[in-house]
C-alpha atoms as one frame of an Amber mdcrd trajectory, in Angstrom:
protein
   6.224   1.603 -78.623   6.238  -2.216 -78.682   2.256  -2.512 -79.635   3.246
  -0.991 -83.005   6.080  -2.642 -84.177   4.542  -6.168 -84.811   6.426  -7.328
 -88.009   7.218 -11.162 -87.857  10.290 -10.584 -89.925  11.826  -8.593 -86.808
  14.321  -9.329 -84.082  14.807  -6.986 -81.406  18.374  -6.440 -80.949  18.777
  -4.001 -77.743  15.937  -2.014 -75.594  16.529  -0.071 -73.125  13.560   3.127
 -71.273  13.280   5.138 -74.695  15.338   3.329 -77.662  14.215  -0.062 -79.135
  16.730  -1.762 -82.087  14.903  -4.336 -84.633  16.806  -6.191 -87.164  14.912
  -7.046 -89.930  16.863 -10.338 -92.316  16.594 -11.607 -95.695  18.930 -13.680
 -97.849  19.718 -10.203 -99.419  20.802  -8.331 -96.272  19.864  -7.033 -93.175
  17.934  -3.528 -91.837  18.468  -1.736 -88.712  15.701   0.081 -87.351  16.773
   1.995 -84.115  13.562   3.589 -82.449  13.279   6.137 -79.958   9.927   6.817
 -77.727  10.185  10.837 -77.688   6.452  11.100 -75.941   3.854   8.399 -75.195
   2.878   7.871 -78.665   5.107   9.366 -80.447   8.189   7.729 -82.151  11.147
   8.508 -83.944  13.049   5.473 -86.344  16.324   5.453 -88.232  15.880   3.118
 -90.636  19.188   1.893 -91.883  18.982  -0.784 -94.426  21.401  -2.318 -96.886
  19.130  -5.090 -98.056  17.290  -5.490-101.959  13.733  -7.232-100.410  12.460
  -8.579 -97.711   9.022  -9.132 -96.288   6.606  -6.533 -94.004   4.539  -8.854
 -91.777   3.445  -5.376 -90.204  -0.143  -4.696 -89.595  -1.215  -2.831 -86.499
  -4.440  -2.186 -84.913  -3.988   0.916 -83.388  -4.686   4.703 -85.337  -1.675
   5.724 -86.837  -0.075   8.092 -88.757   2.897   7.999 -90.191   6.061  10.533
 -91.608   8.566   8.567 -93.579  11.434  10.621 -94.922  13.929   9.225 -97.138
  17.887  10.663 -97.250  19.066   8.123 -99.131  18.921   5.074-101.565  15.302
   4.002-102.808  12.387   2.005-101.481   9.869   0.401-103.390   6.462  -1.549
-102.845   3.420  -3.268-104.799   0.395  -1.574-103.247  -1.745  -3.428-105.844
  -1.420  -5.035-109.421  -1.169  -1.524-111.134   0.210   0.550-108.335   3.953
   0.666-107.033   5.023   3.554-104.533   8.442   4.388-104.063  10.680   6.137
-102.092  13.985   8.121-103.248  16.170  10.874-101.832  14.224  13.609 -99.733
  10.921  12.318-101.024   8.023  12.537 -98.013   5.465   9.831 -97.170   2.555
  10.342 -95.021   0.293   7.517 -94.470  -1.684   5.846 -91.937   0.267   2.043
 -92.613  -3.222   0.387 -94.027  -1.095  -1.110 -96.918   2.234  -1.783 -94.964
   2.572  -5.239 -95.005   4.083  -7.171 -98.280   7.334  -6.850-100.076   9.431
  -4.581-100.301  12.272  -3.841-102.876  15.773  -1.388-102.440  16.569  -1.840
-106.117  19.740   0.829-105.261  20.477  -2.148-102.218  20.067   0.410 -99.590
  17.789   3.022 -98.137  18.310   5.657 -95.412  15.594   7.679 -93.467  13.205
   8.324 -90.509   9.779   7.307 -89.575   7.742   9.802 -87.179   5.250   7.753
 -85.820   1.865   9.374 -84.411  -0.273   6.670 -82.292  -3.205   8.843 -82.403
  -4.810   8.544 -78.812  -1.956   8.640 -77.232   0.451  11.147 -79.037  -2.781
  13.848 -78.853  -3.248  13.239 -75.164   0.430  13.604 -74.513   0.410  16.805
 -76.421  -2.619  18.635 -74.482  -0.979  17.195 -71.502   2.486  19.151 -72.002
   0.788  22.128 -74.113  -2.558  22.836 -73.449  -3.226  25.133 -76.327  -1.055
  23.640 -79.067  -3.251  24.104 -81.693  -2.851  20.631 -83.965  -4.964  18.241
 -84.239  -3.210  14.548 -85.750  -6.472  13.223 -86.039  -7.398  16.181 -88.554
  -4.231  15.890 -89.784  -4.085  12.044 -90.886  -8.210  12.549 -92.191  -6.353
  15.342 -94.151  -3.688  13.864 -95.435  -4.953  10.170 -95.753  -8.500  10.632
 -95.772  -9.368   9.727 -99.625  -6.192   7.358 -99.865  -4.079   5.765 -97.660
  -0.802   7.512 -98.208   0.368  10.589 -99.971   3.735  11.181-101.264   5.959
  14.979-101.515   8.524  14.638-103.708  11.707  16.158-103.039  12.347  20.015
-101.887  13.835  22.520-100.054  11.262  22.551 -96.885  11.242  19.134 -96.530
  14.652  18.413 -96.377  15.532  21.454 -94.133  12.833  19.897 -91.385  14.699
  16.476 -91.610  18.684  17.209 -92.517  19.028  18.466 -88.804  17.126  14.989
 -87.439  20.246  12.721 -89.206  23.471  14.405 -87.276  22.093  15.068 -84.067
  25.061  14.558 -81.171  23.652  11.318 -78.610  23.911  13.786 -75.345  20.656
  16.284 -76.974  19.227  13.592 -79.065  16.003  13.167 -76.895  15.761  16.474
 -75.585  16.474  17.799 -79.855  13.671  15.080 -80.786  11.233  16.381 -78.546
  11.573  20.055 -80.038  11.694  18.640 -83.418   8.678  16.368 -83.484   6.394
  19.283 -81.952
């Protein structure tokens, strides 16, 4: 979990086997980012911010892939000169973190959601290991989804939010056993 979260704007608060807390600071507030290992390579982060910008030193090495779901409040970035993506409530991001690093901007002064992260190698071996004929592929999945561009954005409905409401409320004595089920 620790080789992907390499933002210089982050302090790690608490970590303990499978939960890691960052805190990420700017003169316009803080974010909380609590992140749970559910498998090797696969993560699960509440992002809890109450911030309007601050800076992403994130870049990562490894193969990623990447679900962002927002439940609340809005997230903005510049991917380029002409191009701003944004985030607002129940929209769906999937993207492989190429253009990650930058500023970002909360224009509401908050944003709420959860980041599903895939590290490719390991999350598929961890997979065949525990089911040997699960029939998804991530690789095919993030060539699918990010193949032509980086990131690609579902705007808010009914499917996505059912997958994700039940992720926000879950009680702390099934959340890694509920993860598990839910990520798969």
């Amino acid at each position: 979990m620790n080789n992907v979260v390499q933002c210089v704007d982050m302090e790690v608060l608490a970590q303990s086997e499978n939960c890691s807390v960052y805190k990420v600071s700017s003169s316009s507030g803080d974010g909380i980012m609590t992140m749970y290992s559910v498998f090797d390579g696969i993560s699960v982060s509440y992002n809890d911010f109450h911030i309007h910008e601050f800076h992403s030193g994130f870049i990562t090495k490894e193969n990623v892939l990447c679900i962002d779901h927002c439940r609340e409040g809005r997230m903005e970035k510049e991917i380029d000169k002409n191009k701003r993506m944004y985030m607002s409530s129940g929209d769906l991001r999937i993207d492989d973190r190429s253009n990650h690093s930058g500023n970002f901007y909360l224009p509401l002064g908050h944003y709420h959601g959860i980041t599903v992260i895939f590290i490719i190698d390991e999350a598929e071996k961890s997979i065949k290991e525990l089911f040997p004929d699960f029939p998804v592929n991530i690789q095919e999945l993030k060539d699918k989804f990010c193949g032509e561009y980086p990131m690609i954005f579902l705007r808010k409905n009914r499917a996505i939010s059912h997958v994700f409401h039940e992720m926000y409320n879950i009680p702390k004595e099934i959340r890694m056993h509920y993860l598990k089920v839910k990520v798969i």
